[in-house]
Structures are given as C-alpha cells and as structure tokens.
XYZ file of C-alpha atoms in Angstrom:
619
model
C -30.636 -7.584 -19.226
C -32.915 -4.539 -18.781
C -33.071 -5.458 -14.908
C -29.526 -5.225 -14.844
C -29.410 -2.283 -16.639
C -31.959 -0.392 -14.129
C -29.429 -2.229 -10.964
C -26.278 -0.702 -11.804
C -27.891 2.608 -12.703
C -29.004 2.790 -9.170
C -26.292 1.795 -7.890
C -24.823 4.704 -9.585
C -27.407 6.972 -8.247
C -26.767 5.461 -4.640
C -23.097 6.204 -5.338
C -23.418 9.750 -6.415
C -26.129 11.033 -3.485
C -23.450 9.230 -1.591
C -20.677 11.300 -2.813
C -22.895 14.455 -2.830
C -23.344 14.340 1.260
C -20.125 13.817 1.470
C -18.582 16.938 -0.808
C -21.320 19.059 0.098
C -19.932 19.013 4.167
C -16.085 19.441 2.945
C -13.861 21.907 2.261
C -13.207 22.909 -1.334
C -9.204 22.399 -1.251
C -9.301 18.667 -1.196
C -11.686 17.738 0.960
C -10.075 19.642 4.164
C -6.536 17.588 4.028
C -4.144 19.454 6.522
C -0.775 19.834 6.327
C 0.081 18.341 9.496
C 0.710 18.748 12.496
C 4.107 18.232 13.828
C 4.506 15.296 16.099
C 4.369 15.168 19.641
C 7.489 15.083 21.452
C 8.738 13.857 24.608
C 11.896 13.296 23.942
C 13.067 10.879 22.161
C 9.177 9.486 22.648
C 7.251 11.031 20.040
C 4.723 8.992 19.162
C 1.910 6.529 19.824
C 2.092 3.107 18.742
C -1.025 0.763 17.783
C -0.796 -2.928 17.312
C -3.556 -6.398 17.384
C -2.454 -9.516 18.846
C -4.858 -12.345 17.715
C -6.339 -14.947 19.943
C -7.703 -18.483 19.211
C -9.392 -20.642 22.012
C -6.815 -23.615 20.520
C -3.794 -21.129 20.823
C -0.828 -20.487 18.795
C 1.440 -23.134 16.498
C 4.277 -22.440 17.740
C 6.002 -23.032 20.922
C 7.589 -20.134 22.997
C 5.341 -17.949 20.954
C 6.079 -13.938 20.941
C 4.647 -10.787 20.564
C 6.499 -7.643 19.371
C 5.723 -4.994 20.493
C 6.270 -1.765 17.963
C 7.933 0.396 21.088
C 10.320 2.270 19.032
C 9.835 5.852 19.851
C 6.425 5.530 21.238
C 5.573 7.000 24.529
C 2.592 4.197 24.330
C 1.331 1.580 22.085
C -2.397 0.205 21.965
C -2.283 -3.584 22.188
C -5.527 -4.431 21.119
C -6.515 -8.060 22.031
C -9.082 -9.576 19.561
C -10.952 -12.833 19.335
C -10.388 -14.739 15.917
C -13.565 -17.433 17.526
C -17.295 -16.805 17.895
C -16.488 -17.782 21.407
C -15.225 -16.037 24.195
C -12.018 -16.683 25.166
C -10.960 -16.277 29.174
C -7.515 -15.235 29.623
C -5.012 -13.371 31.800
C -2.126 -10.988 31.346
C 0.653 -9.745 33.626
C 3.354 -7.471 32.857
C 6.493 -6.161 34.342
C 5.535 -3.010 35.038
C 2.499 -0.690 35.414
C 0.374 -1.048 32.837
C -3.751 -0.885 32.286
C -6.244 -2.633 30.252
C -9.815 -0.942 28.890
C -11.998 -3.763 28.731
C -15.662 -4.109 27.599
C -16.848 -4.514 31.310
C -13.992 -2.945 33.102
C -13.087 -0.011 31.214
C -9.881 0.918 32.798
C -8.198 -1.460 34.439
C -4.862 -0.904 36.408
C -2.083 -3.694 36.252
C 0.390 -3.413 39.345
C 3.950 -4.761 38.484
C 3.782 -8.183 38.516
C 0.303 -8.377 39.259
C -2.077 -11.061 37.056
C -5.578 -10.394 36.210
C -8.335 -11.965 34.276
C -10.180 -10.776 31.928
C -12.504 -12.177 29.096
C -12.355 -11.754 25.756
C -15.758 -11.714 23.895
C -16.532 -13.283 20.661
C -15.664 -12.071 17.337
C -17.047 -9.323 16.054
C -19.001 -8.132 19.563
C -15.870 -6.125 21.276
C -11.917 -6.196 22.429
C -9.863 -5.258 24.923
C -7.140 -2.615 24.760
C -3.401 -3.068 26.836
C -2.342 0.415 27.484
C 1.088 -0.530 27.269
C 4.215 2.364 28.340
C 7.993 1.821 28.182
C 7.930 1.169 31.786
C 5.958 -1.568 31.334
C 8.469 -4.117 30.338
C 7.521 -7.334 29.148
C 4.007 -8.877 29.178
C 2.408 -12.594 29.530
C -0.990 -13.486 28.299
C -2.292 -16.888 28.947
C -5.422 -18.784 28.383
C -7.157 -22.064 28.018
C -4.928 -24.946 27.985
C -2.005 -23.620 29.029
C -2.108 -21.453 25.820
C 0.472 -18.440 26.608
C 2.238 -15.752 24.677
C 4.844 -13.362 25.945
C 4.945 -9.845 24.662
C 8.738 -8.342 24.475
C 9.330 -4.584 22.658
C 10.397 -4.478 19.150
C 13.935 -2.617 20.754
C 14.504 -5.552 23.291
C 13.654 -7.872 21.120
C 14.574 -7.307 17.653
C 17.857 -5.014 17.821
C 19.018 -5.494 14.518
C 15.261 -4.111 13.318
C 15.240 -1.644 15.499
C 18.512 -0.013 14.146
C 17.555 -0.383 10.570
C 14.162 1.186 11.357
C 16.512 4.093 12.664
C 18.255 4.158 9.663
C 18.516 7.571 7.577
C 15.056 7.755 5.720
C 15.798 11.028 3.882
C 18.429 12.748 1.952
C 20.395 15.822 1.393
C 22.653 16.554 -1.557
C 26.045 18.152 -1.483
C 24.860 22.068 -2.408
C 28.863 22.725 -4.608
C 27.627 20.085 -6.880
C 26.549 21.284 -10.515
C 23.622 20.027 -11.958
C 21.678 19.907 -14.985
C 17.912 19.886 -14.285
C 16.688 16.413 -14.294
C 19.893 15.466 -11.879
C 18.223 18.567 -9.868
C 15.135 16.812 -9.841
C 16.579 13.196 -9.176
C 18.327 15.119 -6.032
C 15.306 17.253 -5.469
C 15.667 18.297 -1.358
C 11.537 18.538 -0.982
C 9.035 17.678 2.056
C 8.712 14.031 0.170
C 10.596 11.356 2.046
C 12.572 10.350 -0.141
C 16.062 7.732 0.026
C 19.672 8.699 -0.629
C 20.543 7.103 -4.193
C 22.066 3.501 -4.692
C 22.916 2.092 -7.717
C 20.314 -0.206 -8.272
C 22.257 -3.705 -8.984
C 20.250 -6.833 -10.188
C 17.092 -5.544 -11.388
C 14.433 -7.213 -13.128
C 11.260 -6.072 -14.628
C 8.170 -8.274 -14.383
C 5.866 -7.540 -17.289
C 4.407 -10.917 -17.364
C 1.859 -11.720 -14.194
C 3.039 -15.400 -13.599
C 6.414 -13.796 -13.747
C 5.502 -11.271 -10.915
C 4.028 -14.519 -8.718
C 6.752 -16.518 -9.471
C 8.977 -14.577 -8.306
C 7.510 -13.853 -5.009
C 7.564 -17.649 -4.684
C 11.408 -18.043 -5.446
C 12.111 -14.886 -2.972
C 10.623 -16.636 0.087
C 11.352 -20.317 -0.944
C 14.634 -20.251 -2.695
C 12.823 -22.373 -5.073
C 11.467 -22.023 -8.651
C 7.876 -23.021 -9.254
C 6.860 -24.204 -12.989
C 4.124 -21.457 -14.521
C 2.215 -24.626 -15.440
C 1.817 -25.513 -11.561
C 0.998 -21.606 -11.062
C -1.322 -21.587 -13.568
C -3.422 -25.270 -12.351
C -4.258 -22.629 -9.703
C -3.876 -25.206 -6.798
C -3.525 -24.187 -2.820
C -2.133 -27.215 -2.148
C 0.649 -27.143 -4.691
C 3.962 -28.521 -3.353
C 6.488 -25.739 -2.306
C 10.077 -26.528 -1.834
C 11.545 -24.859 1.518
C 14.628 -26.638 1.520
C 16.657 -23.827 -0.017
C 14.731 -21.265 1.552
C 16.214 -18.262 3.221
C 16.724 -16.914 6.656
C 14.408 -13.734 7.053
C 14.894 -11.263 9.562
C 11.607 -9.183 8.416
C 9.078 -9.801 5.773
C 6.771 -7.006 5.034
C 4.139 -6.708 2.507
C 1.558 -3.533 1.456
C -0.752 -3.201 -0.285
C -4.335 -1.708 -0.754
C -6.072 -4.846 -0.254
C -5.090 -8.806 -0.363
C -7.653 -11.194 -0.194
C -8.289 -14.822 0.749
C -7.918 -16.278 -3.091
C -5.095 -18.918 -4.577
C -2.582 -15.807 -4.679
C -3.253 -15.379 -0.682
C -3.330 -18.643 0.313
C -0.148 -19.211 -1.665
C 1.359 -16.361 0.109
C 0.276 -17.414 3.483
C 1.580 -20.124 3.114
C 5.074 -19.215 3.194
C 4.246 -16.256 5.466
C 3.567 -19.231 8.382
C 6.910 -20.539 7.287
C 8.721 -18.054 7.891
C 6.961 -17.292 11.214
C 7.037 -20.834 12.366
C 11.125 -20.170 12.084
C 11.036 -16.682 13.985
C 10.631 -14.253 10.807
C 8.931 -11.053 11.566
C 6.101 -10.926 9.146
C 4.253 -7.438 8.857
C 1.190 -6.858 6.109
C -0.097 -3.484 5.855
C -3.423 -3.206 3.791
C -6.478 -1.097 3.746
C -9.088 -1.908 6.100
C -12.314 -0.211 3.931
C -11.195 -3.063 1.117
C -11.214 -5.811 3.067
C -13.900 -8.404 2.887
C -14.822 -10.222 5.988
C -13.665 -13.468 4.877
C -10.220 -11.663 3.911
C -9.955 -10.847 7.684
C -10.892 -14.079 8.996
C -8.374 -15.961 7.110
C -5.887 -13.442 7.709
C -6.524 -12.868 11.466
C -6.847 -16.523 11.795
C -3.085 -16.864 10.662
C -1.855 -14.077 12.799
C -3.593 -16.185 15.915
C -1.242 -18.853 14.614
C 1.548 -17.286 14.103
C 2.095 -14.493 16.476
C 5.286 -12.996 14.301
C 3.209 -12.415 12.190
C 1.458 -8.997 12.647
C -1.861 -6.962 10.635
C -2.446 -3.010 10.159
C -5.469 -2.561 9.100
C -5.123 0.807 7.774
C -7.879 3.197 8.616
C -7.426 7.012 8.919
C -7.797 7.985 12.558
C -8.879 11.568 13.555
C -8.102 12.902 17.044
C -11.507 13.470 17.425
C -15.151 13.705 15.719
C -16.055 17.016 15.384
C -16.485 17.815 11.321
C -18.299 16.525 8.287
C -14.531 16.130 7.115
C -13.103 13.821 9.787
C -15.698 11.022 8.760
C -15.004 11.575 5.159
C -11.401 11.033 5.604
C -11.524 7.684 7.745
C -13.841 6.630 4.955
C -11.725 7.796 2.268
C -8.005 8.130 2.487
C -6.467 4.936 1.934
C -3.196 2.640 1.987
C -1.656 3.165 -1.212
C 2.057 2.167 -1.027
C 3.341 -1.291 -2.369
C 5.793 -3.187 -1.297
C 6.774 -7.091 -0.841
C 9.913 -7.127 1.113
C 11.855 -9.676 2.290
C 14.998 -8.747 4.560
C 18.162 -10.916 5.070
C 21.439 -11.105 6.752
C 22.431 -13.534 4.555
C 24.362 -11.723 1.044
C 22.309 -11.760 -1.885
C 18.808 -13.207 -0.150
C 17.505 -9.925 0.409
C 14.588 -9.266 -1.991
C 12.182 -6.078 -3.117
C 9.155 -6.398 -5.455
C 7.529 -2.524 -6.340
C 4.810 -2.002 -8.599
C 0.775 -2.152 -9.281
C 0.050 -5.008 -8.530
C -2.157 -5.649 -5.126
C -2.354 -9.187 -3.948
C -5.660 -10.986 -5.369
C -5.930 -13.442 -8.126
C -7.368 -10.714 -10.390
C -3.778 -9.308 -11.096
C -2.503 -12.317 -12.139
C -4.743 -14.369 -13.493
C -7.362 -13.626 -16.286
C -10.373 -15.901 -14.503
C -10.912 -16.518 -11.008
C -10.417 -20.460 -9.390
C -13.036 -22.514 -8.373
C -12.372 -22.979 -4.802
C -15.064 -24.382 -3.284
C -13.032 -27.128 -2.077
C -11.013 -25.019 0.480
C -13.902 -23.210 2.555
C -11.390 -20.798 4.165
C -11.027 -19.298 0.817
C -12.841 -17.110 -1.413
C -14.371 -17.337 -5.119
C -14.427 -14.016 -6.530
C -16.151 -13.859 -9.477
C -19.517 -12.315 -8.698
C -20.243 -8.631 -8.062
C -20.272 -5.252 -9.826
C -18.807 -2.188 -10.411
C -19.778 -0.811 -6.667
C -19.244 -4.614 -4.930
C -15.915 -4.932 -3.053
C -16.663 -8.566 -4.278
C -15.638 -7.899 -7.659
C -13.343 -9.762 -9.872
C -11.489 -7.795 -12.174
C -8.367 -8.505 -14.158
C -5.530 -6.533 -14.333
C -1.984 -5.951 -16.544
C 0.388 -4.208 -14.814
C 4.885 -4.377 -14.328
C 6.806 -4.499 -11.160
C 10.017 -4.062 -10.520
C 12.338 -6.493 -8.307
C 15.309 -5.505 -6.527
C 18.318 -8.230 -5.329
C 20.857 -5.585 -4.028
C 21.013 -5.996 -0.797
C 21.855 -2.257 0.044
C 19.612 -1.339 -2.389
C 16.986 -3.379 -0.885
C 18.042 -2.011 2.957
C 17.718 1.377 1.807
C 13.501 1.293 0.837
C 13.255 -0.889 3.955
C 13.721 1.948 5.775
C 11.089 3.844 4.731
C 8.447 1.057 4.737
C 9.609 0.370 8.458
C 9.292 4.197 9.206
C 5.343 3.982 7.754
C 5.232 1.028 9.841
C 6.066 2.619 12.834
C 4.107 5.972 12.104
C 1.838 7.895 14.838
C -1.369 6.443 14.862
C -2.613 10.235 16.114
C -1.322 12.135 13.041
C -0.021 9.213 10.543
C 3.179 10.915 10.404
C 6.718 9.273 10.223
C 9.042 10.810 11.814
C 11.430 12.196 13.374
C 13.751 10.783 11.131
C 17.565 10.960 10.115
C 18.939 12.366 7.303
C 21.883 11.145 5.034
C 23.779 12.852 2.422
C 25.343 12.155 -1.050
C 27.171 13.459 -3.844
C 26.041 10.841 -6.137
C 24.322 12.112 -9.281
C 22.780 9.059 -10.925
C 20.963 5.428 -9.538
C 17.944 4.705 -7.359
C 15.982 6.231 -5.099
C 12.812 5.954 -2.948
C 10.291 8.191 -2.278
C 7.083 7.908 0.289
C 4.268 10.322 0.155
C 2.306 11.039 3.021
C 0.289 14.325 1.434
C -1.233 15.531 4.527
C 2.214 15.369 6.443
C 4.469 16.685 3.629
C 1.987 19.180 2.056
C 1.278 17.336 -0.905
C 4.823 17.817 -1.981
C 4.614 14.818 -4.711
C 2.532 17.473 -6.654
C 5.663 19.584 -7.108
C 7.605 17.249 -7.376
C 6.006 15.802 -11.022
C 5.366 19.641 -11.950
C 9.076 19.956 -11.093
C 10.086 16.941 -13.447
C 7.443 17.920 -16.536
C 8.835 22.007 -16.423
C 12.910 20.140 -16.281
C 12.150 18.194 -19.695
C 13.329 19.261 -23.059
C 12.053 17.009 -25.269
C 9.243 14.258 -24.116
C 7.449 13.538 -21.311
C 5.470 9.852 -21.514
C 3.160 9.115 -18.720
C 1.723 5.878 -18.035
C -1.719 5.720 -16.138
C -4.977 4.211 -15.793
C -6.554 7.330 -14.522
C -6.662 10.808 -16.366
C -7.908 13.391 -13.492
C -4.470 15.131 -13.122
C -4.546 17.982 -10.112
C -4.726 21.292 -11.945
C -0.766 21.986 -11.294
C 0.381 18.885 -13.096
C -1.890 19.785 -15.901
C -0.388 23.336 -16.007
C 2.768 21.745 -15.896
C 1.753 19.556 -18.735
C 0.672 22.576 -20.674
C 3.243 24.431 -20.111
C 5.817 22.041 -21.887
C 3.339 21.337 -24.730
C 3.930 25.262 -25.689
C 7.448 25.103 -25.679
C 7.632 22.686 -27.728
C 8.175 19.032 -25.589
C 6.244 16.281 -26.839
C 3.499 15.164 -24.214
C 2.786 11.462 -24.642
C 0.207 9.447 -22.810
C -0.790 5.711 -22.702
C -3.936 5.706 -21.145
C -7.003 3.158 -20.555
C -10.284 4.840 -20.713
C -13.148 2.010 -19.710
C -12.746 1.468 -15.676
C -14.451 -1.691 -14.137
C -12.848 -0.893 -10.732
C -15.707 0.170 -8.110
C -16.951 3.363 -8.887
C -15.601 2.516 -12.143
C -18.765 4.736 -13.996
C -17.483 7.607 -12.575
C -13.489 6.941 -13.654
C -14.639 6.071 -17.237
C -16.503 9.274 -17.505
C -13.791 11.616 -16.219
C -11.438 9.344 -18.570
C -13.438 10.144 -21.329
C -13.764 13.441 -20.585
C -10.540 14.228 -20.076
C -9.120 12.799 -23.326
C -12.001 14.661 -25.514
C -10.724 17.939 -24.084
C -7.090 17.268 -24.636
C -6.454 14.646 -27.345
C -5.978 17.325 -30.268
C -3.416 18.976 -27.778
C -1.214 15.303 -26.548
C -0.475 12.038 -28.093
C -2.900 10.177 -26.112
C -3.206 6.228 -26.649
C -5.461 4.026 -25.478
C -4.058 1.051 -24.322
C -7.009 -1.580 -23.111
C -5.629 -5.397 -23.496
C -9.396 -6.818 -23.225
C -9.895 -8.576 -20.827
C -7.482 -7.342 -18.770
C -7.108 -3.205 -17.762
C -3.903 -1.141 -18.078
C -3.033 -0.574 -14.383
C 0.511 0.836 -14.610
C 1.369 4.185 -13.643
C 5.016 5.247 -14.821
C 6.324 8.513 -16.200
C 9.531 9.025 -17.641
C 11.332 12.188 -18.851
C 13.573 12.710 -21.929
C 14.450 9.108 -21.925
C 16.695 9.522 -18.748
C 14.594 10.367 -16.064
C 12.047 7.392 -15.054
C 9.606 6.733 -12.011
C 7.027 3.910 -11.645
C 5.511 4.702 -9.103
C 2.061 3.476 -7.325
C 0.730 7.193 -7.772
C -2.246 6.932 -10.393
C -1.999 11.154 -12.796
C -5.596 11.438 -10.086
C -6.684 13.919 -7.055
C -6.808 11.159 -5.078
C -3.063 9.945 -5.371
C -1.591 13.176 -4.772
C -3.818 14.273 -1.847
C -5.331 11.739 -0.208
C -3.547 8.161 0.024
C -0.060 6.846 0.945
C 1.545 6.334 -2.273
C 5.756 5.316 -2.951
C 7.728 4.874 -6.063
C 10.824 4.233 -7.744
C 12.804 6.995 -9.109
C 15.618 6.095 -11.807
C 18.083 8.279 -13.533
C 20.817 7.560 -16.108
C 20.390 3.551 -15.764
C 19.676 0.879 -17.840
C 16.286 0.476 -16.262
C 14.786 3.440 -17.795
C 15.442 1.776 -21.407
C 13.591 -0.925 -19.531
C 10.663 0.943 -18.848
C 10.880 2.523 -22.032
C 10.488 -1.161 -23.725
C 7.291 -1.665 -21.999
C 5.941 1.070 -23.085
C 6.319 0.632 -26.715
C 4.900 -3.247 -26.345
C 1.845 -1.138 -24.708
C 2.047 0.841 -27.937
C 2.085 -2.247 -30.532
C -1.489 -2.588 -29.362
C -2.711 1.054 -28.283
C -4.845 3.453 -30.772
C -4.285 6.842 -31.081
C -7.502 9.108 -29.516
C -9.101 11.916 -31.366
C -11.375 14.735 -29.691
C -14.471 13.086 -31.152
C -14.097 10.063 -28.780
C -17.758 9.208 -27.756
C -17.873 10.914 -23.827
C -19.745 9.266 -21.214
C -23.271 10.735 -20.602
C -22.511 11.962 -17.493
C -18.801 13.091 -18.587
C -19.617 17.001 -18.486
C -21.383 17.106 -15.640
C -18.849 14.998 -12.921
C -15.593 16.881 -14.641
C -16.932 19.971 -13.849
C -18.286 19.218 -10.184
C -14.902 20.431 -8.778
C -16.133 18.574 -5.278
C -16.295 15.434 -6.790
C -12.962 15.195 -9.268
C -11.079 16.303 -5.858
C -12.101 12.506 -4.708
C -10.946 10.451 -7.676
C-alpha cells in the first residue's frame, strides 16, 4: 500500500512539472485562446475540409461501397488514406478531374483527369497518404487487391437532402417590438453563441437511470426494446431485433471519447447496420482520449463500412511557432454530446443530449470481463493519470422524438461537422428569426470563435434571476465573471444553490478534488452547497436552472476549461414542463446530498493550485 502511495504521488509530481512547462510558456488570459479569425472566403468556398477513408487489405463489406466526401463549402478537403493492417496495402486512385496526392515517397503527386496511378499504402501506424481533393475534381475511384474498390462522390452530389439540412439556419434572431421580461431576454439572448431558433420541444424524456439512457439508444436505432436484464448480462453478442428498425438518412454521434467496451461494441453494432443499408454514420470524439485499441476497433469498422466516417478531433494550428500552439493541440478538446439519429420517416427521428460519453463506466457500476472477444477492451486497471481508467459515473440525458425539434440541433452538429479544419470555425451560416417566447433551443460554443460568449451568457442568466439560482456540476472552478455574477445575486438577496461532488477520480482527478475542496471551504458559509457523491458512482451532471423557469443542461462543467477551451452544447428550456423535470432530479440528488460547512477538510495542496492563476485557467 505504501508503494502505491509513493506511485500516485509521483505521478502527481510528473503531472504538475508537466503542467508547470506548459503555463509557464502561455499567456495569462487563458492560455493565449484567440478570438478568431474570420474565415477565409472565396466565395461561397470558405473553408477547408478534412476527412480519413480507411483501408483493409480484405476490403470493404459492402458492395458498391462509397465515400462522401464533406465538399460543402470547402475550397479543398484532405482525404487522408490510412491503413487499418500492419501490412501495406498497394492501391490506385483516379479521379475526374485534377487532383494530387502527397505520399510518403512521392510527396506531391499530380493526378491528370482521368489519369490512374499507383501508389502504396504503408502499414499501420508508419505513414499515409493525403488526396488533395478540389471541387473540380469530381468523383474519385480507389482500388486495390482483389478487385477491392471504393468510389468517392461529394457530400452535395451525393447526399442532397444532407447537404440542404447542413445549410439550414443555425442561428437566430428575435423580433426587436417584442416585450420581454428578463429570463425570456435571456432565452432569446442575440449573442456570438450559436445558438437555434426555439421549438417547442414535443416528446421528451429524461433518462436518470443509466440502463435507461442505453436502452434507449438501442430502441432509437433498432425500433426494438431490449430487456435491462439482457443489458445488464453485459453480452456483445446479445440478440438485437432489426426488423422494425428505421430508415436513417444520418446518424451522428459525439462525444469526448468512446471506447472499445460492451457499450461500443453494442453500438457498433448497429452503426454497421445502418451502414450496410446506406446510412451516413459520422462519430466525432477526441483524439488525446483515445486508446489505441479504441482506434483499431473503430477504424477497423470504418474500413468496413465506408458510410461510416471518424474525426478524430485534435486542435490544429496554422503553424508551430509558440509555446501556446502545442499546448492547445494538447489541450483543447471535443466537448459537445450528441447521439443523433435523422429520418424521413415521421416520428423515427431521435436526439439523446447529456453527460454521458460512450464507455461502460457511465452505465454500468463494474466493468465486463471480456476476454472472450479480443477486439475489445477490459477496463478496469489504471489510475487517476491512466487513460485506462475505469470509473463510474451518474449522470441524466435528455431524449428528443420531435422530429423538427430533432432537425433543428442537427443543424448545428452538421455545421461542427463541417467546420474549417484551419480555424475550427463554423460558418458562414444562416440566420432565422422568431417571435416565439417560450420552448427549446440549442446552443454550440466554440470559445475561441465566438469570444467565449457562453461566459456572458450564464453571467447574463445568474444577474436576470430574482429568486434562486441551482447549479448542478461536478467541477467548482467557475471563471471569475460567473463567480461575480454569482456574488452579485447572493447580495441582493437570490438564493445560490449548488449540488456539487467534491472527490474526482477522473485523470488528473488530485488536482479537481483539491480545487473542489477549495472552492467550497471559501464559499460554503456564503451558498447552499451540497455534496452529492452516490459512492461508487460520481455526480457528472452539469445543469443550472433559474427561478424555476429558466433551465439548461448543458455539457459545460461551472470550470475554466468549459468556457474557454473545449467545444461544449446544451439544452436551453424556458416555461416547459421539462424544467419541473429537471427540477425533480435535483431534489432525488438532494435526498442523498449533505450540506457543506467552511470547515470541510481541504486537500493539502488546495491553497497552493487555487491560487496558481496559470493552472486553474486549465481545469
């Protein structure tokens, strides 16, 4: 016990000369995040496009497979063209018009119309090659091995009916004659945030429970119910029921990491469904977080099934040049969730927001033995700094049936999708306008393209209530204008509520715990601060609602990080049942929670890493 002990008290030590090199190099004001740039334009073609088509020596599953390629308002896209083997794979390509290929032993590479050329593709993990592809360059056909082929077509040739969605309004502008109190102002708040005209909301149902939450990702893809007692047997092979299933235009999930566990496999699963029947199939996830057997098995599916495409999402700098520009591939992250599952057909359509990232951790309180299926992954070893680690969560989502609800996020997710790869903006984008004063809306935060304008949005909602703001959150590292805000409604008189877990055992959890602690000595006497810690699972929802009318549940933890580094979305309600939902949840949170004090025992280190400014600015 001692020796393990002394292990993760290096690995702390490791962690914070880690963290030291990195603040020392940056900026003060959050670690040098820019406002943004504005997108290039030419024309209508504003942006370039990035996108991985998988190979496998024994080719695809499906006959007449295709390639989409994400064309819509890109000037070019980079095709990169990876090897799921640890073989090299021989192939060719031809396309309709000019086009050029950087290659590890030709490094640029002109394609004539209509001209074919080899090329070789080298093992896994030893290099790629890269199609240049432009507008003018039409459709594409790689081949290989045994007459192994895959035609690449552009998402607006292609897919029309995604392409017009995609183009849909993604932001909205209220009528300026209406009168409103202020949380309606809020709700119709005209900021830098992206954020959806309101719907009502229709069908919605919150998922508390875990199996629940899995259960219904299950019915939204199959059309089938599967028995928690199945679910809970934990077995890949369980028997799914596809003959009710519907017919997908798009599926598209994100999340900060998904891993190769019963939860993925059970997802990929019906992903290659879908696929096998021409559903587009798009996962966006954090690269940093994934494991290298997570991309194997993933990859490995996308060779299969070439609808179905991967973003590994990394931060890309337009260059090298400062201590900053490495910090921020390394650190800003994929934040957003989303499972999404469009359809044509009425009432199919499905949207599942909230915590929750796709690993067995968040829905099950023990990991599976699955040493049976070697293309999966046991995770129950590890620590507090081991991307290995098995932790187990409680968290709610919510899940929309509506299909114009549901159309009207899509947008948005499509739009992040389809962002510049050179500034990871969105944009341009249309704009729609309502007179509605009440419903749903979405909102996507992209802080170094909007200016961090989720910030004023929350300080906007706190300094609009008149009698309570709750917030729900695993993390307690507000920036300092939400805590101002906080503050200032505390002094005139609003209630300031907080359900709160203090003990972290995510990686780098030390550090969380410490600022937790710290955070609730200093401010416990001045809010209602609960601790809510349902051992052995961790409090990962992050909600706040407003006088009992306003509500968001959002993906946006109350940290520095959230509001100026990652990708984060949410869920905005006002006036609707679902806010007495949310409410509900809260107060079974509270059946269990106890009430903090300002002589909470701190961390030892608690002083010392709330006061490094540097360091808060990067949790």
């Amino acid at each position: 016990m001692a020796f393990v002990g002394m292990g993760r008290l290096i690995e702390g030590a490791l962690v914070l000369v880690l963290l030291f090199l990195m603040t020392s190099c940056a900026p003060r004001e959050g670690l040098g995040v820019l406002d943004g740039d504005a997108p290039s334009t030419q024309g209508d073609l504003w942006r370039v496009g990035e996108a991985t088509l998988y190979l496998a020596a024994e080719g695809p599953d499906q006959d007449n497979a295709q390639f989409v390629i994400p064309d819509l308002g890109a000037h070019r896209v980079e095709i990169h063209l990876e090897a799921v083997s640890r073989r090299s794979i021989p192939f060719s390509i031809r396309c309709e018009g000019r086009a050029g290929v950087r290659h590890i032993e030709t490094p640029n590479r002109r394609l004539e119309p209509g001209t074919e050329r080899d090329f070789t593709l080298p093992p896994r993990g030893q290099g790629s090659a890269l199609l240049d592809w432009r507008p003018e360059s039409g459709a594409c056909r790689i081949a290989w091995g045994d007459d192994h082929s895959i035609v690449m077509r552009p998402e607006s040739v292609a897919l029309p009916h995604l392409s017009d969605l995609s183009q849909a309004a993604l932001n909205c502008r209220v009528d300026p004659a209406l009168q409103l109190d202020p949380l309606q102002q809020v709700f119709l708040d005209q900021g830098a945030l992206l954020q959806t005209c309101p719907v009502d909301p229709g069908r919605v149902r919150l998922l508390g429970d875990a199996t629940d939450g899995l259960a219904a990702r299950v019915e939204a893809l199959t059309g089938s119910t599967v028995s928690r007692q199945a679910l809970n047997a934990g077995n890949p092979d369980l028997p799914l029921d596809f003959s009710n299933a519907p017919q997908l235009d798009l599926i598209q999930i994100s999340y900060l990491h998904i891993r190769a566990d019963f939860v993925g496999y059970l997802t990929a699963r019906m992903l290659a469904h879908h696929a096998q029947r021409g559903t587009q199939v798009r996962i966006l996830v954090t690269s940093l977080l994934m494991l290298e057997e997570d991309r194997v098995f993933y990859d490995s599916l996308a060779a299969r099934y070439p609808n179905i495409q991967i973003q590994y999402y990394q931060w890309r700098n337009r260059g090298i040049d400062r201590p900053v520009d490495i910090i921020n591939q390394l650190h800003r992250v994929q934040h957003t969730r989303a499972f999404l599952a469009l359809s044509r057909q009425p009432g199919r359509s499905r949207y599942i927001f909230g915590g929750r990232n796709l690993h067995d951790g968040f829905f099950f309180s023990d990991p599976f033995d699955l040493e049976d299926w070697p293309y999966l992954h046991t995770y129950d070893e590890g620590g507090f700094q081991d991307l290995g680690f098995f932790s187990v969560y409680e968290d709610v989502e919510v899940e929309l049936r509506d299909d114009q609800a549901v159309r009207n996020i899509a947008a948005h997710h499509l739009a992040l999708w389809n962002r510049d790869i050179e500034t990871q903006q969105v944009g341009p984008y249309n704009t729609g306008y309502t007179d509605q004063r009440r419903g749903m809306r979405h909102y996507l935060s992209l802080p170094w393209a909007d200016g961090r304008d989720q910030v004023r949005w929350f300080v906007d909602a706190i300094d609009a209530a008149a009698d309570e703001v709750l917030i729900v959150t695993p993390y307690l590292n507000p920036p300092p204008q939400i805590q101002e805000a906080l503050m200032r409604a505390q002094a005139r008189g609003v209630r300031v509520r907080m359900v709160a877990r203090l003990e972290s055992t995510d990686p780098a959890g030390f550090i969380i715990t410490a600022l937790n602690r710290r955070y609730a000595a200093l401010y416990s006497d001045l809010f209602e601060i609960e601790e809510y810690f349902p051992r052995p699972r961790m409090m990962h929802t992050k909600m706040m609602v407003i006088d009992g009318r306003l509500a968001v549940t959002t993906s946006t933890n109350l940290d520095h990080r959230a509001f100026w580094h990652d990708t984060e979305n949410g869920l905005v309600f006002l006036d609707t049942p679902q806010v007495d939902a949310l409410l509900e949840i809260v107060e079974q949170y509270r059946q269990t929670a106890r009430r903090l004090t300002p002589d909470e025992p701190e961390h030892p280190l608690g002083n010392i890493l709330y006061n490094w400014a540097w360091l808060r600015s990067v949790f």
